[in-house]
Coordinates of C-alpha atoms in Angstrom, one line a residue:
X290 CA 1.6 -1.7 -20.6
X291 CA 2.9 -0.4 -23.8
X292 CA 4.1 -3.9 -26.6
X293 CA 1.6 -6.0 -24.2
X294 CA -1.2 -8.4 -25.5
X295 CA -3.3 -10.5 -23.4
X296 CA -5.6 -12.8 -25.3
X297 CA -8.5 -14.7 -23.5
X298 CA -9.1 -18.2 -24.2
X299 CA -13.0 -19.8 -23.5
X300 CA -12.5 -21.5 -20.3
X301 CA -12.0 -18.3 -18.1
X302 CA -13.2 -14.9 -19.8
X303 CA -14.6 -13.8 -16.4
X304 CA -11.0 -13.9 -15.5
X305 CA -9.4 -12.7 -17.8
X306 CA -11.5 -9.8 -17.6
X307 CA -10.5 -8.9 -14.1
X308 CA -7.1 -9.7 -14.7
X309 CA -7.1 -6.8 -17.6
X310 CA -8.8 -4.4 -15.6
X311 CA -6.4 -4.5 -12.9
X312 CA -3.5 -3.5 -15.7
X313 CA -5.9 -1.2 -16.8
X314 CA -5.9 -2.6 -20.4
X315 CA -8.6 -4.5 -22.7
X316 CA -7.9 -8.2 -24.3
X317 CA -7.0 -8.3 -27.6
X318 CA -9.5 -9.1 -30.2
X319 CA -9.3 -13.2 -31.1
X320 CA -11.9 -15.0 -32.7
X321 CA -12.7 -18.8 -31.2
X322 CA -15.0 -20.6 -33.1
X323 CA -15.6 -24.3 -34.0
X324 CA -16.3 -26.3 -37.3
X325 CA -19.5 -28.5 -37.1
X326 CA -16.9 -31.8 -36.6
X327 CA -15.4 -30.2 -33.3
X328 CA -12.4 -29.0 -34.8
X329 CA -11.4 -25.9 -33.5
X330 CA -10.5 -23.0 -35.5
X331 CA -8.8 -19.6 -34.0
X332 CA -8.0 -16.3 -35.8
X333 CA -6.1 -13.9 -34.1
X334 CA -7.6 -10.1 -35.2
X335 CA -4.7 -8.0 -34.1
X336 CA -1.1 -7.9 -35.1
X337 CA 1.1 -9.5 -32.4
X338 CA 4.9 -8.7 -34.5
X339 CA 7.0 -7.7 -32.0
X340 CA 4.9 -8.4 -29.0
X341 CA 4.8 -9.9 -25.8
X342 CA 1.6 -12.1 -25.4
X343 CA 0.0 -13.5 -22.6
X344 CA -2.5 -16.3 -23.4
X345 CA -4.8 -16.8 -20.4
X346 CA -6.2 -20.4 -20.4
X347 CA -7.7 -22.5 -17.7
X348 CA -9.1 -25.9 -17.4
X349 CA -12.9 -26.5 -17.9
X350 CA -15.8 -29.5 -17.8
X351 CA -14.6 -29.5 -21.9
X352 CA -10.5 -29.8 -20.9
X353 CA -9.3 -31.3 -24.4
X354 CA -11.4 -28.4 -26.2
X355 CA -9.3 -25.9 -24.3
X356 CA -5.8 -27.4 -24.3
X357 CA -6.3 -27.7 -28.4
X358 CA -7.7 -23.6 -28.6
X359 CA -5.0 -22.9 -26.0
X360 CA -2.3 -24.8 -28.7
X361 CA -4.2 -22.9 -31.7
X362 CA -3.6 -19.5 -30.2
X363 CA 0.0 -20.2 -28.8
X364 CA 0.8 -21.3 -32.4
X365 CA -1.0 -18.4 -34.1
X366 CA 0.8 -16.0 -32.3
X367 CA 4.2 -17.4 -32.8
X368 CA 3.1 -17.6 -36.9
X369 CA 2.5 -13.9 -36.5
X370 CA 6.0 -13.1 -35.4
X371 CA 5.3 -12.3 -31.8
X372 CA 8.2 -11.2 -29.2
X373 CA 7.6 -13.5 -26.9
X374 CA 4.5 -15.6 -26.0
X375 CA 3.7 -16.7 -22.0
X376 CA 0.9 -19.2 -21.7
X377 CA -1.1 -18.3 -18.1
X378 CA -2.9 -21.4 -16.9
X379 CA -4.5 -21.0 -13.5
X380 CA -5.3 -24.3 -13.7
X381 CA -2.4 -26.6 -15.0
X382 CA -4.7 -29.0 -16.9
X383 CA -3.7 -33.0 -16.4
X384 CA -1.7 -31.9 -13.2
X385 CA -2.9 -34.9 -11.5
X386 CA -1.2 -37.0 -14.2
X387 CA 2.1 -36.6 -13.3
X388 CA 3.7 -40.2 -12.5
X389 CA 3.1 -43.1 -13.7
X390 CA 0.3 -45.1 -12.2
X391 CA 1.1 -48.4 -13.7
X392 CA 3.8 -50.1 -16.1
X393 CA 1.7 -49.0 -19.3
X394 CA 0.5 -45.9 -17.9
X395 CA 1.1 -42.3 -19.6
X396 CA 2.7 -39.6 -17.8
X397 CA 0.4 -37.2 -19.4
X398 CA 1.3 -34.1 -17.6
X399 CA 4.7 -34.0 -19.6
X400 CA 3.4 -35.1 -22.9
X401 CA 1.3 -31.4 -22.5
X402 CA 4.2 -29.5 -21.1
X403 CA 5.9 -30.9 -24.8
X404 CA 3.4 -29.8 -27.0
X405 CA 3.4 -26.1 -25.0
X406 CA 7.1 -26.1 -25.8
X407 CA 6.4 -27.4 -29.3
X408 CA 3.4 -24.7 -29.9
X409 CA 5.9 -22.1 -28.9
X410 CA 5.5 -21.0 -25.7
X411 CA 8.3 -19.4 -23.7
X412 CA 7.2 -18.8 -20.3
X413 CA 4.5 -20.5 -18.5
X414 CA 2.7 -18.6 -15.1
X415 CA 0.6 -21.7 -13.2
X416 CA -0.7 -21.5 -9.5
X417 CA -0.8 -24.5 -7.3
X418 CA 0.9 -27.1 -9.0
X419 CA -0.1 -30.9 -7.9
X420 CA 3.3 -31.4 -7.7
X421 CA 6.0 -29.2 -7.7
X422 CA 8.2 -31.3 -9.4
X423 CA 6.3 -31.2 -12.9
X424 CA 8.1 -27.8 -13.5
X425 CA 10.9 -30.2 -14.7
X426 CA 8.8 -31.0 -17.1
X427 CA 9.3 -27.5 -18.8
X428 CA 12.1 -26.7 -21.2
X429 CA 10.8 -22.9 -20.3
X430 CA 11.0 -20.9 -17.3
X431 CA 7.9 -21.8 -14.4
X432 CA 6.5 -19.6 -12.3
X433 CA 4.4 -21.2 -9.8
X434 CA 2.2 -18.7 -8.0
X435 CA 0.8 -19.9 -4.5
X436 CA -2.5 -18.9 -2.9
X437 CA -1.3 -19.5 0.5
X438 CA -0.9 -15.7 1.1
X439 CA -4.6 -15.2 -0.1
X440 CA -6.2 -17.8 2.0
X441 CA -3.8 -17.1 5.1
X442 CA -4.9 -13.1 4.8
X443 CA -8.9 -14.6 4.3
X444 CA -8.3 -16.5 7.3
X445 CA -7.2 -13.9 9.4
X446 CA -9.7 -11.6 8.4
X447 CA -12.3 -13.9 8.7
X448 CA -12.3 -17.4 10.8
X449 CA -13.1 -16.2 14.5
X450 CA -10.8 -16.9 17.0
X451 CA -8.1 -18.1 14.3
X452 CA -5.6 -18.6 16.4
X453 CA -6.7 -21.9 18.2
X454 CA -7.4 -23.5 14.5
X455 CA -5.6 -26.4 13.6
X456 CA -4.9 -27.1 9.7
X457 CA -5.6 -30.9 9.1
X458 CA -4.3 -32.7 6.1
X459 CA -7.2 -35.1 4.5
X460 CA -4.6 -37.1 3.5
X461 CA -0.6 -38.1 3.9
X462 CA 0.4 -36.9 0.5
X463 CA -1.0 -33.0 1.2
X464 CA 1.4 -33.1 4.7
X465 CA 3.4 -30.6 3.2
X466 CA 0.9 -28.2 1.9
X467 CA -0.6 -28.0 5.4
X468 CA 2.6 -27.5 7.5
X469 CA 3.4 -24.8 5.0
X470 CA -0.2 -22.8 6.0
X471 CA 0.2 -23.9 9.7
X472 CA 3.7 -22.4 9.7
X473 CA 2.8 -19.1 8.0
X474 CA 0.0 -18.9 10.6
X475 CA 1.9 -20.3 13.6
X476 CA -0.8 -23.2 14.1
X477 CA -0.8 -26.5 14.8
X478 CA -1.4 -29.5 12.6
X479 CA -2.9 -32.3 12.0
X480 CA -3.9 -35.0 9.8
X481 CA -6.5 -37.8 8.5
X482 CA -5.5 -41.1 7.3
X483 CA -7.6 -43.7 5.6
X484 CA -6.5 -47.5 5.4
X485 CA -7.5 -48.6 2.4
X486 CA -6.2 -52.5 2.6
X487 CA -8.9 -53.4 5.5
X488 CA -10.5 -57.1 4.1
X489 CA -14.2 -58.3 4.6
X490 CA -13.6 -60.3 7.8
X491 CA -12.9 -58.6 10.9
X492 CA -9.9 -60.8 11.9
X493 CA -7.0 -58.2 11.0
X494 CA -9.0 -55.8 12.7
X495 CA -9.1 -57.9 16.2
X496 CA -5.0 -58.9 15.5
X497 CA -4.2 -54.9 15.7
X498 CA -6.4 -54.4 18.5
X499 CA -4.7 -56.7 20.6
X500 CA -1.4 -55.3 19.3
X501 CA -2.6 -52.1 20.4
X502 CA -1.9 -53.4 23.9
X503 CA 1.4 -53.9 23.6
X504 CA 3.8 -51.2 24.1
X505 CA 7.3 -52.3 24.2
X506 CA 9.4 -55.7 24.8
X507 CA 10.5 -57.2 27.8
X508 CA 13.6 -56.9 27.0
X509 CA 13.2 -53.5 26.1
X510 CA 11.7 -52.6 29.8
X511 CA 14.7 -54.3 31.7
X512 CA 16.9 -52.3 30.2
X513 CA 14.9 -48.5 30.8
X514 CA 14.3 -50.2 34.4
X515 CA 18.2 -50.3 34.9
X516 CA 19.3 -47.2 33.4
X517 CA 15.9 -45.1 35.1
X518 CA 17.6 -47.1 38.6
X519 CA 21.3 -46.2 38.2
X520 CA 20.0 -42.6 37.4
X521 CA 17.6 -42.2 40.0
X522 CA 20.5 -44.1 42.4
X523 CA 22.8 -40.9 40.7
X524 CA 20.3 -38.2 41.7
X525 CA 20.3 -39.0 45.3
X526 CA 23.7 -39.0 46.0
X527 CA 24.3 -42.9 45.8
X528 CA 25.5 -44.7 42.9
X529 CA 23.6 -48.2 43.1
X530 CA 26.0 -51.0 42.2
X531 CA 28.3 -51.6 40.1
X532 CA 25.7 -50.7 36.9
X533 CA 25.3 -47.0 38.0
X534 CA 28.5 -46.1 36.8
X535 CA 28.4 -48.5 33.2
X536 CA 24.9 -47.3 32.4
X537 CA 24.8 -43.4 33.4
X538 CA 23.7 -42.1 30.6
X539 CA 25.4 -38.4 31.2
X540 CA 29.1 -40.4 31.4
X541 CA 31.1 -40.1 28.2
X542 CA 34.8 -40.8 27.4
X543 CA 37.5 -37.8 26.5
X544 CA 40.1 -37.6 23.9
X545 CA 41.9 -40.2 26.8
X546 CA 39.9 -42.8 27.2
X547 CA 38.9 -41.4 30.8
X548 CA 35.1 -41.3 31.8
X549 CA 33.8 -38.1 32.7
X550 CA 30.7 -36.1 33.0
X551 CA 28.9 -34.2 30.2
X552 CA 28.0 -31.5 32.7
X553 CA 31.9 -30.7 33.5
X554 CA 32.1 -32.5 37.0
X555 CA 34.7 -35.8 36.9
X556 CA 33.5 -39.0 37.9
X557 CA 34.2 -40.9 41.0
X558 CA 37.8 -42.0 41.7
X559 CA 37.8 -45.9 41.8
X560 CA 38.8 -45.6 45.6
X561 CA 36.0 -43.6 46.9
X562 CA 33.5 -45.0 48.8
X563 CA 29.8 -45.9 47.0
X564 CA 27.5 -45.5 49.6
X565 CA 28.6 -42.3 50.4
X566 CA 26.3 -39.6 49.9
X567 CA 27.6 -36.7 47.5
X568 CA 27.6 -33.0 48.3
X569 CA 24.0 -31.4 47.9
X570 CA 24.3 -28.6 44.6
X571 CA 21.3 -26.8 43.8
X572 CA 20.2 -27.6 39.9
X573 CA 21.2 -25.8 37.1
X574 CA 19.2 -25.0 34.2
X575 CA 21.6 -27.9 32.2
X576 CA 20.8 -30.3 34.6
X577 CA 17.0 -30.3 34.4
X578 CA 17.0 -29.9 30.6
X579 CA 19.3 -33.0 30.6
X580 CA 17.4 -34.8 32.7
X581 CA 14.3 -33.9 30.3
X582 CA 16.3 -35.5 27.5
X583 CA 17.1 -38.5 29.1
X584 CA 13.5 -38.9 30.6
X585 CA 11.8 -39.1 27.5
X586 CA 8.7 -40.4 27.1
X587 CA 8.2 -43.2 23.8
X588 CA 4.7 -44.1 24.6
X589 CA 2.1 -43.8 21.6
X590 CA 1.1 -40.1 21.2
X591 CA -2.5 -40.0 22.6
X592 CA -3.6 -37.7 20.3
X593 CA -4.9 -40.4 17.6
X594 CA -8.6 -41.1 17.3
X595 CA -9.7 -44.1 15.3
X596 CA -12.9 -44.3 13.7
X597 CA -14.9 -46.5 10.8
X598 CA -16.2 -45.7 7.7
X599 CA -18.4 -47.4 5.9
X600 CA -19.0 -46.2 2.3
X601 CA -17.6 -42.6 2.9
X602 CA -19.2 -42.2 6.4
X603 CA -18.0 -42.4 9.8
X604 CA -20.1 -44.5 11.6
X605 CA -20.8 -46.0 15.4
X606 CA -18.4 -48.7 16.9
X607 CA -21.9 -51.2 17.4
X608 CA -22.6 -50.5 13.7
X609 CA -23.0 -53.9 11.9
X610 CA -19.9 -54.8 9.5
X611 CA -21.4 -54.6 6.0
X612 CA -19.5 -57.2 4.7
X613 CA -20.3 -59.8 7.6
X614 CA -22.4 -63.1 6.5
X615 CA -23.6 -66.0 7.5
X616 CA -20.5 -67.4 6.3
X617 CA -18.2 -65.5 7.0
X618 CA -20.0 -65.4 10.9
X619 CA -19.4 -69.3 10.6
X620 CA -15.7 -68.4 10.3
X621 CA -13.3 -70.0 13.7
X622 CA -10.4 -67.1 14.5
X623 CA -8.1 -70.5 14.1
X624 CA -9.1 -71.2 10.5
X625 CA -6.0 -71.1 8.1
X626 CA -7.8 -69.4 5.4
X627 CA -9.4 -66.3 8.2
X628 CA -5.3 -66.0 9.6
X629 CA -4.2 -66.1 5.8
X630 CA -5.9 -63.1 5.3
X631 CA -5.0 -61.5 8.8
X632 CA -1.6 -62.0 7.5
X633 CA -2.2 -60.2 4.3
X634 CA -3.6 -57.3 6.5
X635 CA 0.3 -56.9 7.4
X636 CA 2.0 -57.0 4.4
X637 CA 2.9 -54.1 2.4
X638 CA 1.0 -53.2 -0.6
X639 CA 3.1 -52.3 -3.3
X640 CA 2.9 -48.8 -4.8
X641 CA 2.5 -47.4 -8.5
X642 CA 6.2 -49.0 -10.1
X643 CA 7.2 -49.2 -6.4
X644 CA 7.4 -45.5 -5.9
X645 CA 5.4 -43.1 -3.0
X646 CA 1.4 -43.5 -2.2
X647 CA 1.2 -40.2 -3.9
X648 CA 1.0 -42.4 -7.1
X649 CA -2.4 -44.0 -6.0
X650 CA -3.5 -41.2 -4.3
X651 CA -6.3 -40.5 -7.1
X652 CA -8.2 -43.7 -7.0
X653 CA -9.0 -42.9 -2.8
X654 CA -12.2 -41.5 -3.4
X655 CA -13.2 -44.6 -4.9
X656 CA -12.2 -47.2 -2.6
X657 CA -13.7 -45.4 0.5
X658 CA -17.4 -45.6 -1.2
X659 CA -17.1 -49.5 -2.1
X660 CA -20.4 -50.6 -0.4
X661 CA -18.7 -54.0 0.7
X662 CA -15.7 -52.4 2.3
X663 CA -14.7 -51.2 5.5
X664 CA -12.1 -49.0 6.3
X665 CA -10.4 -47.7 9.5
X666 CA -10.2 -43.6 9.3
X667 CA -7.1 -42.2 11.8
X668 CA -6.8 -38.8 13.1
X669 CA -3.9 -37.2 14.2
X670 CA -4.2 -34.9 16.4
X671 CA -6.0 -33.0 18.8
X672 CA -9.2 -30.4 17.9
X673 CA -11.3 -31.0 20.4
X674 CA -13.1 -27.7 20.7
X675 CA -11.1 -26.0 18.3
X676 CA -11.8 -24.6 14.2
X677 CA -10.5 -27.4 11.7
X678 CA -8.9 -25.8 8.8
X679 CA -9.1 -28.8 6.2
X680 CA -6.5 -27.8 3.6
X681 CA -5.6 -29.5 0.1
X682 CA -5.3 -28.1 -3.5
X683 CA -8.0 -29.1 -5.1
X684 CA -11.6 -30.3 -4.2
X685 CA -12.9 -32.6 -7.4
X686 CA -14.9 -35.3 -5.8
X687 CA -16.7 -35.2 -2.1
X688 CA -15.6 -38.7 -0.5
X689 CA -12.3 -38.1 1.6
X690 CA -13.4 -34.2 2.2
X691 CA -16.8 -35.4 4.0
X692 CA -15.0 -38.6 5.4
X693 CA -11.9 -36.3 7.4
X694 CA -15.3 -33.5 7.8
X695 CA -16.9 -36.0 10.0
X696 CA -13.7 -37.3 11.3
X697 CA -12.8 -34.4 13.1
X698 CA -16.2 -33.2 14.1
X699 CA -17.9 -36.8 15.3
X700 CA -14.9 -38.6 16.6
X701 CA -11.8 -35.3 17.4
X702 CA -14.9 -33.7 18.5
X703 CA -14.5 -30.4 16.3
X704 CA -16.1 -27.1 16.7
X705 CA -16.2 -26.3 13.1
X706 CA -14.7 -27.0 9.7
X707 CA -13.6 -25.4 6.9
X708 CA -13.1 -26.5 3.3
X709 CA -9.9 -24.9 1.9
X710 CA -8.3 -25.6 -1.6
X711 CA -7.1 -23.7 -4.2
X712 CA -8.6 -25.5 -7.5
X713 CA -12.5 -25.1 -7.3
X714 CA -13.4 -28.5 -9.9
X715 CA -16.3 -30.1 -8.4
X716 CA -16.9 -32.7 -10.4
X717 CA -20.7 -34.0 -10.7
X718 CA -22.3 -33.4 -8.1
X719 CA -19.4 -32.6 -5.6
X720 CA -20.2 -29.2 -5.0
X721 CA -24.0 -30.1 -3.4
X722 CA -22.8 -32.8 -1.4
X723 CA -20.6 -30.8 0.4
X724 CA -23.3 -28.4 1.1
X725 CA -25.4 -31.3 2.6
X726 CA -22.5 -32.1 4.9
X727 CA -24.0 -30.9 8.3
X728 CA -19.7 -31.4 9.4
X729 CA -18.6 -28.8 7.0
X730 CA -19.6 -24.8 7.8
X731 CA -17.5 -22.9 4.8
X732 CA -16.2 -24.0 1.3
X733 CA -13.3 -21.8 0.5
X734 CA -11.6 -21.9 -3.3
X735 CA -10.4 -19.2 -5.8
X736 CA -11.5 -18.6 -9.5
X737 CA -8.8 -20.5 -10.8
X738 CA -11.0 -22.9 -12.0
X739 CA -14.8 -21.9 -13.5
X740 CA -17.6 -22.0 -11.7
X741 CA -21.4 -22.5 -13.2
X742 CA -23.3 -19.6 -11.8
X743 CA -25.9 -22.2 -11.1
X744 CA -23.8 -24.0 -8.7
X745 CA -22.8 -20.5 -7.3
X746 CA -26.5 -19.7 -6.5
X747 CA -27.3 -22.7 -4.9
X748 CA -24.0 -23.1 -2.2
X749 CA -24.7 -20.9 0.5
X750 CA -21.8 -22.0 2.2
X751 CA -19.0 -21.5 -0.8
X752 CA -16.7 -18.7 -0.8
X753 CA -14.5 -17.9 -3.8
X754 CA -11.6 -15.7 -3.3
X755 CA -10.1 -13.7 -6.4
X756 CA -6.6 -14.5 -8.2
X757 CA -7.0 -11.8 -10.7
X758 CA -4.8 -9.4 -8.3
X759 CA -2.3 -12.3 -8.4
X760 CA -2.1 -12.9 -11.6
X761 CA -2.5 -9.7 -12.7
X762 CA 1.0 -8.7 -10.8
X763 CA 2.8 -11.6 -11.8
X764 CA 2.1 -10.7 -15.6
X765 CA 3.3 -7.0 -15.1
X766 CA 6.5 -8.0 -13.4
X767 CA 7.0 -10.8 -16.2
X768 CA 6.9 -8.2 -18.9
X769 CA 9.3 -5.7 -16.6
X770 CA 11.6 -8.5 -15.7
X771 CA 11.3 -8.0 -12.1
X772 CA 11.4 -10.4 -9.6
X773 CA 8.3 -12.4 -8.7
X774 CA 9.3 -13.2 -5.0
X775 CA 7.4 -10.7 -3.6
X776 CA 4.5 -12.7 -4.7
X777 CA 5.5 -15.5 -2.4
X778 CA 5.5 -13.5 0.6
X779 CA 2.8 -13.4 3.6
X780 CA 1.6 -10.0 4.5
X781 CA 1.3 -9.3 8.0
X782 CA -2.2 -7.8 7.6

């Protein structure tokens, strides 16, 4: 591409590399170097006047290094009179940071989308936001790629029997990513929920078990018992009493005032006999899908499996409470202070500056692994038998992906799970717990994010699909002004 320069930043050269090679061009000559203090120093070795540059930078294990050398160059090139200048982060560094997680907390997400505007950039290209919402953030145009076409092609090429998967959400705020990839491959869905407000005492626990008992009110039931009567009393002919004809459900009023029947047909005269038996009609089609709708069912869906887990593990219902003592076994049900705490069991915790559990969301992989708690783990859903296709953006530490792993396998009664998410950060030692999962068979990310080629030896069961295509094409059609909604589009391949 003729007035095109694509400079590589440290984090991703690999990358870059690829990305070049599919425009059939080299990256232009910078040189990235560092005093003895840290400070970084960046000088670019080719004239950018007039040009449109592309700065490719992604996060890394040294992400303050990078943002600063991705600054530097952004700022170098604008100094050297460039055209235009689009920043390329696979890997939208402090994505997670995006709301405020307390009164004095930073929304540090937008403070960096600032100093890109500042630095001079003019178009970002990102894939896989946390949130789609920090594109607001940006006094520049966003594109925000998605690698739900790549990983919906991989899985048809490549998950056996694919259409009996289900795609499980680990948690509720990654619902919508899931239903997205279940509805571009026409699966069903699922999902894992953790309770995270489950006390030491087990006296909450044995309050919602007897609650799970109870399935509606009496009052509730008299009422369904009349109207399932006068309907039933309807069906055969014979209206029963004089509450057949006030609680038909499939009476309404015209423009009038007068009754009559949502099917067409006119009520009754007032005159006619009751115990008469009406004329025998064959069903329609209307009738038996109105009947459906007045029939419905609103017991609880019996699709949700309960399980507990007991510092990140699912583990037997026998299996000894780990915060149980001596005193808290000398405990009555009826003591004030044991129902006290019940009763905190039921009242709502309040969210980050009272906003979603999205806020909160990040500090999840620490509460399940407290050694002294116990939480309740929920599935949604039924895989018995089936693949799991365990779906989120990014995978950074192990807890809630082994947790919903074993979920689905020991208690939904899986038939194998996969690992799916589009940021590849495995931080510590993430990346070798996973593989010592025996409930997880395939860890599947992209190269957004780097990979040591030490942890890439050693993970038999990691497979890394390839942006470079992706980005590669988004770039071209940037510097062509053409659209970028083909890129959003599922092949049918």
């Amino acid at each position: 591409m003729r007035g095109t320069l694509i400079f590589a930043g440290s984090s991703c050269p690999a990358l870059t590399g690829k990305i070049c090679a599919n425009l059939g061009m080299a990256p232009a000559d910078a040189e990235l170097t560092q005093f003895s203090n840290g400070e970084t120093s960046v000088r670019i070795l080719t004239s950018v006047r007039e040009k449109d540059v592309f700065v490719i930078q992604s996060g890394s294990p040294k992400i303050n290094d990078t943002i600063m050398e991705l600054l530097i160059m952004i700022s170098a090139c604008k100094g050297g009179s460039a055209n235009k200048i689009t920043a390329v982060l696979p890997y939208f560094p402090y994505s997670r940071q995006s709301k405020k997680k307390s009164h004095r907390g930073a929304i540090t997400a937008r403070m960096l989308a600032n100093l890109l505007g500042v630095a001079g950039v003019k178009h970002v290209i990102t894939v896989d936001l946390h949130a789609s919402q920090m594109q607001g953030f940006f006094k520049c145009p966003v594109d925000n790629l998605h690698a739900e076409p790549l990983i919906a092609r991989w899985i048809r090429h490549n998950v056996p029997n694919w259409k009996e998967a289900v795609v499980v959400s680990k948690n509720a705020g990654g619902t919508k990513r899931v239903t997205s990839l279940a509805d571009a491959l026409k699966l069903n869905f699922g999902m894992v929920t953790t309770d995270k407000k489950r006390g030491p005492n087990m006296t909450a626990s044995m309050i919602m078990n007897h609650l799970d008992g109870i399935e509606r009110q009496p009052e509730l039931d008299a009422i369904t018992d009349r109207i399932r009567t006068a309907s039933l009393g309807t069906e055969n002919g014979t209206l029963v009493g004089e509450e057949a004809q006030e609680t038909d459900p499939r009476s309404v009023a015209d423009a009038q005032g007068s009754p009559r029947r949502v099917n067409g047909r006119s009520p009754r005269p007032p005159g006619a006999s009751r115990s008469r038996p009406a004329r025998a009609q064959p069903p329609t089609e209307q009738d038996e899908a109105e009947e459906d709708g007045a029939e419905y069912n609103d017991q609880r869906a019996h699709e949700v499996t309960r399980g507990r887990l007991v510092q990140g593990h699912i583990v037997p219902d026998d299996f000894p409470s780990p915060a149980t003592s001596a005193a808290d076994a000398s405990v009555t049900e009826e003591d004030p202070m044991s129902m006290s705490h019940a009763s905190s069991f039921f009242a709502s915790q309040p969210h980050a500056l009272g906003g979603s559990g999205d806020a909160v969301s990040s500090d999840e992989e620490e509460e399940i692994l407290k050694p002294k708690v116990e939480h309740m783990i929920t599935l949604v859903g039924d895989v018995k038998n089936r693949t799991v296709l365990i779906v989120d953006d990014m995978i950074d530490k192990p807890g809630s992906w082994i947790a919903a792993a074993e979920t689905v396998v020991k208690r939904g009664f899986a038939k194998k799970v996969y690992c799916i998410a589009t940021h590849a950060v495995f931080g510590a030692d993430c990346l070798e717990q996973m593989q010592a999962c025996d409930c997880i068979d395939t860890i599947v990310v992209t190269n957004s994010y780097p990979i040591p080629e030490a942890k890439l030896r050693n993970a038999s069961k990691l497979v890394v699909l390839d942006l470079s295509f992706l980005l590669a094409e988004a770039i071209r059609r940037n510097h062509y002004g053409e659209s970028m909604s083909p890129l959003f589009l599922h092949n049918g391949d």
